PDB file of C-alpha atoms and ligand atoms in Angstrom:
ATOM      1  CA  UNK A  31    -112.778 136.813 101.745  1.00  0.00           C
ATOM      2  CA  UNK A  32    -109.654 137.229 103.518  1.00  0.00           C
ATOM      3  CA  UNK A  33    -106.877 134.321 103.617  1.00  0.00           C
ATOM      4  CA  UNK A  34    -105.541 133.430 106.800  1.00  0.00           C
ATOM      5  CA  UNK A  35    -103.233 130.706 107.630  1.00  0.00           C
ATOM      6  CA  UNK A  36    -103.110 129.012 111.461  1.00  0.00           C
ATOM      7  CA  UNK A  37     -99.490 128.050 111.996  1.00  0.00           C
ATOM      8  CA  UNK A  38     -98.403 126.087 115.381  1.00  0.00           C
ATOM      9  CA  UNK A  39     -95.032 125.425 116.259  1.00  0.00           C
ATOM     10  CA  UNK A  40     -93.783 122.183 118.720  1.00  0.00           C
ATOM     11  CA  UNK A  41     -95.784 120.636 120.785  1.00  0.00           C
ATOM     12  CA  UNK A  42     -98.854 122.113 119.997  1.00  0.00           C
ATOM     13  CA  UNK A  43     -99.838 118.820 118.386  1.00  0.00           C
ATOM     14  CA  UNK A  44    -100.597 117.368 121.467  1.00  0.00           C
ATOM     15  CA  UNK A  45    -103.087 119.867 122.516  1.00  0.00           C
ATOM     16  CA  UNK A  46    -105.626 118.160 124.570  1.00  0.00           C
ATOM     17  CA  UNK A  47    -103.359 115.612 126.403  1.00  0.00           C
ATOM     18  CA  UNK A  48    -100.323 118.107 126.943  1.00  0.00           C
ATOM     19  CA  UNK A  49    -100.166 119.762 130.716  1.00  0.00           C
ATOM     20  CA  UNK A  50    -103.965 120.069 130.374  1.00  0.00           C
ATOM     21  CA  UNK A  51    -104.090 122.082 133.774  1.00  0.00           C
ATOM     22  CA  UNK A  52    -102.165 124.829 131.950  1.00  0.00           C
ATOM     23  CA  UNK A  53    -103.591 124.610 127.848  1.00  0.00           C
ATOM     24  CA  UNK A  54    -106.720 122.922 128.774  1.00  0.00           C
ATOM     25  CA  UNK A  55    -108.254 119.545 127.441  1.00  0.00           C
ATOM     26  CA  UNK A  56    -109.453 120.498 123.814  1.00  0.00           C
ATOM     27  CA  UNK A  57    -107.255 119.455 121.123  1.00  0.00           C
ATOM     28  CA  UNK A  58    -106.784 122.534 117.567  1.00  0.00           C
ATOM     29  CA  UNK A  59    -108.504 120.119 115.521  1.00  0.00           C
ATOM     30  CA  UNK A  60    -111.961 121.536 117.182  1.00  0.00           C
ATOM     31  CA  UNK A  61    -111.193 124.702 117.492  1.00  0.00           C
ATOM     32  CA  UNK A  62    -110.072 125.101 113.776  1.00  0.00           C
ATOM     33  CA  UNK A  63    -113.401 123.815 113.096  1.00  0.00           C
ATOM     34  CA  UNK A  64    -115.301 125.984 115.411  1.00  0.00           C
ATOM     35  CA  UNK A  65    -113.236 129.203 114.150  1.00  0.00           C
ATOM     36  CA  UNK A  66    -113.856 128.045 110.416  1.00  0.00           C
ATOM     37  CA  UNK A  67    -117.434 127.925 111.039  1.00  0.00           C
ATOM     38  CA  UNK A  68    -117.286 130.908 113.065  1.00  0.00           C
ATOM     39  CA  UNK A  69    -115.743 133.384 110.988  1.00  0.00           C
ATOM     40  CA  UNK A  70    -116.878 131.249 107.081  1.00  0.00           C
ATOM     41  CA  UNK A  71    -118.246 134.180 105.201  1.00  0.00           C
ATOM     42  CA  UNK A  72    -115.163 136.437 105.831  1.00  0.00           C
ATOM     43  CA  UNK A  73    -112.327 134.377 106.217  1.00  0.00           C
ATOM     44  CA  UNK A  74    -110.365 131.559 104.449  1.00  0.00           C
ATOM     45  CA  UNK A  75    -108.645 129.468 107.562  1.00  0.00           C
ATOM     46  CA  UNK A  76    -106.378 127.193 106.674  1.00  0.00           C
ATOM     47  CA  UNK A  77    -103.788 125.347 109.322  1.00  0.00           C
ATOM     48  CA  UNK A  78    -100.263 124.061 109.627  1.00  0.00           C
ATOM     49  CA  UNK A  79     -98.532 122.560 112.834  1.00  0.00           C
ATOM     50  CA  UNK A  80     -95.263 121.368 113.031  1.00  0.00           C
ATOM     51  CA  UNK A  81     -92.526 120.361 115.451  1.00  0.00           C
ATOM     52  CA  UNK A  82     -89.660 121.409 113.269  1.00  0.00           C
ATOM     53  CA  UNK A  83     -88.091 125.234 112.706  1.00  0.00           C
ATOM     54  CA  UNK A  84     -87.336 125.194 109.426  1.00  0.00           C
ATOM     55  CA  UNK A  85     -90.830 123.807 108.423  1.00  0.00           C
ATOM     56  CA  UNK A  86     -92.461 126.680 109.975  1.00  0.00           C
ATOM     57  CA  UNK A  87     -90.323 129.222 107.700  1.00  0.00           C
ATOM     58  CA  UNK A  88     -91.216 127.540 104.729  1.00  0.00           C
ATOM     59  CA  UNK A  89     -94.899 127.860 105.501  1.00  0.00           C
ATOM     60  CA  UNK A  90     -94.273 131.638 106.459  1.00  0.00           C
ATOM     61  CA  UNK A  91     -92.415 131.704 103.039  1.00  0.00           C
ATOM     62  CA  UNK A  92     -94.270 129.976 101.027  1.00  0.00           C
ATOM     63  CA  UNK A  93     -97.898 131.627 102.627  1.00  0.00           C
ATOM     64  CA  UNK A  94     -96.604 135.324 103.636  1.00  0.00           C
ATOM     65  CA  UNK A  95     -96.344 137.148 100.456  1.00  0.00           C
ATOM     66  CA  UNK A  96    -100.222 135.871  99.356  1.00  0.00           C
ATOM     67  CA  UNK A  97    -102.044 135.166 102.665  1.00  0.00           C
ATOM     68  CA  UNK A  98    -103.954 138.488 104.328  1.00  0.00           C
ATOM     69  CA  UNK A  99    -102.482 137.236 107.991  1.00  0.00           C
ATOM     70  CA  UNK A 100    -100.430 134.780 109.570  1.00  0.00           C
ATOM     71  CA  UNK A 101    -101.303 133.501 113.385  1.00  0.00           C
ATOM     72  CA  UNK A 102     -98.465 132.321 114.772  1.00  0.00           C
ATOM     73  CA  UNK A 103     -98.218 130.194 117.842  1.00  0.00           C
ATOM     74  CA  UNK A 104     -94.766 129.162 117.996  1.00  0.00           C
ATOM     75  CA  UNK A 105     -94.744 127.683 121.261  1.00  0.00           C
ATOM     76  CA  UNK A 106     -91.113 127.219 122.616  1.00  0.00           C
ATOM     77  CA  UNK A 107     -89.281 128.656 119.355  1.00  0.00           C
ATOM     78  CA  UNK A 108     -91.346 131.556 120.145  1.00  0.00           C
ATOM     79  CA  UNK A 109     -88.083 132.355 123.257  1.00  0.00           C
ATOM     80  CA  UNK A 110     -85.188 131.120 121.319  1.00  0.00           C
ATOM     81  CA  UNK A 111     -85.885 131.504 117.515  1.00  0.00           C
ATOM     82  CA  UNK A 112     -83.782 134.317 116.073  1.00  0.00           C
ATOM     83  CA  UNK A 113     -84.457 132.407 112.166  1.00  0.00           C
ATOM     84  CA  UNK A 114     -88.157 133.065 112.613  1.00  0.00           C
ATOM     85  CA  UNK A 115     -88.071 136.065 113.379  1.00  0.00           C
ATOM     86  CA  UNK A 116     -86.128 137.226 110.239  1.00  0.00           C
ATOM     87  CA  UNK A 117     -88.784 134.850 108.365  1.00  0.00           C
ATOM     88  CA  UNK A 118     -91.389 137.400 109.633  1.00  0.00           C
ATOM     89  CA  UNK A 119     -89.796 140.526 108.491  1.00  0.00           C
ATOM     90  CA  UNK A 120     -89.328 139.029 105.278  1.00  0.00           C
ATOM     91  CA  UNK A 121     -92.504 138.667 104.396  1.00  0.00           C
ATOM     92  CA  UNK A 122     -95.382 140.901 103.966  1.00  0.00           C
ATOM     93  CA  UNK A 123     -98.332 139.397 105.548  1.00  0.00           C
ATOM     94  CA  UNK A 124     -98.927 140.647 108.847  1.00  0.00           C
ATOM     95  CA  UNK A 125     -98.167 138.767 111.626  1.00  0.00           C
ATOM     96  CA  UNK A 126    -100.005 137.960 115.156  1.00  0.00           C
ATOM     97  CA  UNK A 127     -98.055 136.353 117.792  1.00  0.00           C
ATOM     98  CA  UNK A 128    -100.332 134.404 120.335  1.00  0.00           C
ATOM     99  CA  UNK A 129     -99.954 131.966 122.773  1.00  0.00           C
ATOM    100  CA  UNK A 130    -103.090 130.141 124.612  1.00  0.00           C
ATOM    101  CA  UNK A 131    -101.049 130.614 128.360  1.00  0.00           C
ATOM    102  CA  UNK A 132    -100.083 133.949 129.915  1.00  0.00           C
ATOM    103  CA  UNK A 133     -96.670 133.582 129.092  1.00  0.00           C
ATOM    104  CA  UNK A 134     -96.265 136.523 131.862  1.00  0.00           C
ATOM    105  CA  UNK A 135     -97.102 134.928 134.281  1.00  0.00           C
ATOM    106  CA  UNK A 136     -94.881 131.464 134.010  1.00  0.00           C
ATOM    107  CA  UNK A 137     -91.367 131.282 133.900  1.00  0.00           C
ATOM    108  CA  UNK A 138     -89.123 133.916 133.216  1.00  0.00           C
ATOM    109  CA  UNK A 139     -87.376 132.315 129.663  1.00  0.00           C
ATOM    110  CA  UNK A 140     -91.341 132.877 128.740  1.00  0.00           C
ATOM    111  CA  UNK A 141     -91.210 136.691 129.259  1.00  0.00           C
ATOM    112  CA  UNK A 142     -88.635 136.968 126.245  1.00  0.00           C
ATOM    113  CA  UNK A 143     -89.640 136.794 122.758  1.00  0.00           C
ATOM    114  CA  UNK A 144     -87.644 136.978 119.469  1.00  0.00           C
ATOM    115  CA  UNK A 145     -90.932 137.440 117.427  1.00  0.00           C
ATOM    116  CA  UNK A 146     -92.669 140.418 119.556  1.00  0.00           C
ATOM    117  CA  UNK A 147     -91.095 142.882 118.103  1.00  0.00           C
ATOM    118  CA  UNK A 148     -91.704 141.832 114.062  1.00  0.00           C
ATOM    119  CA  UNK A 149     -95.188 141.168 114.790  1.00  0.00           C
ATOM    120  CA  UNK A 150     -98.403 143.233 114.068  1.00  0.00           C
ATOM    121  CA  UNK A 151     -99.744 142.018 117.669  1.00  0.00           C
ATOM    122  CA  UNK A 152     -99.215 139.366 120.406  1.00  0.00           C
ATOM    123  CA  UNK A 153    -102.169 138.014 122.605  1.00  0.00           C
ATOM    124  CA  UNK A 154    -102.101 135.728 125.063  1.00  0.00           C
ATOM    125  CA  UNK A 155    -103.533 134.015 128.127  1.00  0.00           C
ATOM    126  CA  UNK A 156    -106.561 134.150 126.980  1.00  0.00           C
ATOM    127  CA  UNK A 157    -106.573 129.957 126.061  1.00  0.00           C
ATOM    128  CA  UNK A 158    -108.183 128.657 122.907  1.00  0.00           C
ATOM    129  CA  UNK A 159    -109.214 131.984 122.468  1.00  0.00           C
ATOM    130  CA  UNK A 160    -106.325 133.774 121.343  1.00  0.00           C
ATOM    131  CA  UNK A 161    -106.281 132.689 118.716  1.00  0.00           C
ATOM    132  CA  UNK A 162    -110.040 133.881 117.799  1.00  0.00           C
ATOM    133  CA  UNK A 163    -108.914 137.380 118.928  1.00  0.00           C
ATOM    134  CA  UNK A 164    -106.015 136.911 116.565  1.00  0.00           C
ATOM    135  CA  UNK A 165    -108.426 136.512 113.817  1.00  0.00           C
ATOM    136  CA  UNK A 166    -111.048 139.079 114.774  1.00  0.00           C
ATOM    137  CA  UNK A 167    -107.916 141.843 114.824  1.00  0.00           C
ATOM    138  CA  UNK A 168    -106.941 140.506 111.234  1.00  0.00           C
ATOM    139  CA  UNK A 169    -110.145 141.336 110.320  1.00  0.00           C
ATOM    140  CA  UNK A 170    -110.154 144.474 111.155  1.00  0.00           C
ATOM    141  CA  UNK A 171    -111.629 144.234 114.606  1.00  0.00           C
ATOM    142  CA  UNK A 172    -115.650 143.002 114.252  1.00  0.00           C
TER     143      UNK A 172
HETATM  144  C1  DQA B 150     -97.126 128.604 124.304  1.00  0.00           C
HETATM  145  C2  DQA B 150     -96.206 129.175 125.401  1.00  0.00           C
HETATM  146  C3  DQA B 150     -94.778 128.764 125.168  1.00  0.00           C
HETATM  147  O1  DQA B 150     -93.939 129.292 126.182  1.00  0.00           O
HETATM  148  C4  DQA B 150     -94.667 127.247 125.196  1.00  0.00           C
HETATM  149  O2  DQA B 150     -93.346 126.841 124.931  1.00  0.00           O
HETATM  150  C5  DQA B 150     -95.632 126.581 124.279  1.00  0.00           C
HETATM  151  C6  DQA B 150     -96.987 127.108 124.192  1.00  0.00           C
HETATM  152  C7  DQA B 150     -98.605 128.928 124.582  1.00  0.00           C
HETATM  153  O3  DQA B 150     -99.387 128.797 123.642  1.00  0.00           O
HETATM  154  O4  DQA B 150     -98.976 129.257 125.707  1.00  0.00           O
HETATM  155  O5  DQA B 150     -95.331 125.576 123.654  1.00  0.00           O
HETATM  156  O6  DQA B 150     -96.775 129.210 123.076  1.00  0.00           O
END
């Protein structure tokens, strides 16, 4: 059983009522449900949101020396946070970076990330489901 902690940055608690046209209408709490069913008899999936920076590194701290894999969404902090990514090479846990948009294909601050380059992976675009193809390549790819 692997141990894999969910952790969304700001904004991401208003999933499901935020600019639905762009991250769709379903707020985490059902996904997290659907990818703990899902993926129950290989994987531990436990969750974290929160709007503020230095929350988020104490969760990578306190989670990324014991946890198997870390999925990071960080929304915004994801194009400006140079603290989070030292946070991620400081731990051990790998690292996905995804993001339900294809931050491509939106503005150009998007393009830029300070966590690419100190994670395992990045996905995107792919909506909700980035973040089940975050777990499925923590797990080794079935
Ligand atoms: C996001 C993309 C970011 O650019 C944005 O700031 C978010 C969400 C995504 O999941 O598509 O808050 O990370």
């Amino acid at each position: 059983m692997k141990k894999i902690l969910i952790l969304n940055g700001p904004n991401l608690n208003l999933l499901g009522k935020r600019e639905p046209e762009i991250y769709g209408n379903i707020g985490f709490e059902a996904c997290l449900r659907q990818l703990q069913e899902e993926f129950r008899q290989r994987a531990d999936i436990s969750y974290f949101q929160s709007n503020h920076e230095g929350a988020l590194i104490d969760k990578l701290h306190e989670t990324g020396f014991e946890y198997d894999g870390i999925v990071l969404n960080a929304g915004a902090y994801t194009h400006t946070s140079v603290a989070l990514a030292d946070a991620i090479k400081a731990i051990t846990a790998p690292v996905i970076e995804v993001h339900i948009s294809n931050v491509h294909a939106r503005e150009d601050f998007r393009r830029h990330s300070y966590l690419s380059p100190v994670c395992k992976g990045v996905i995107c675009g792919f909506g909700l489901d980035s973040y089940k193809l975050a777990i499925i390549a923590l797990l080794g790819g079935e």
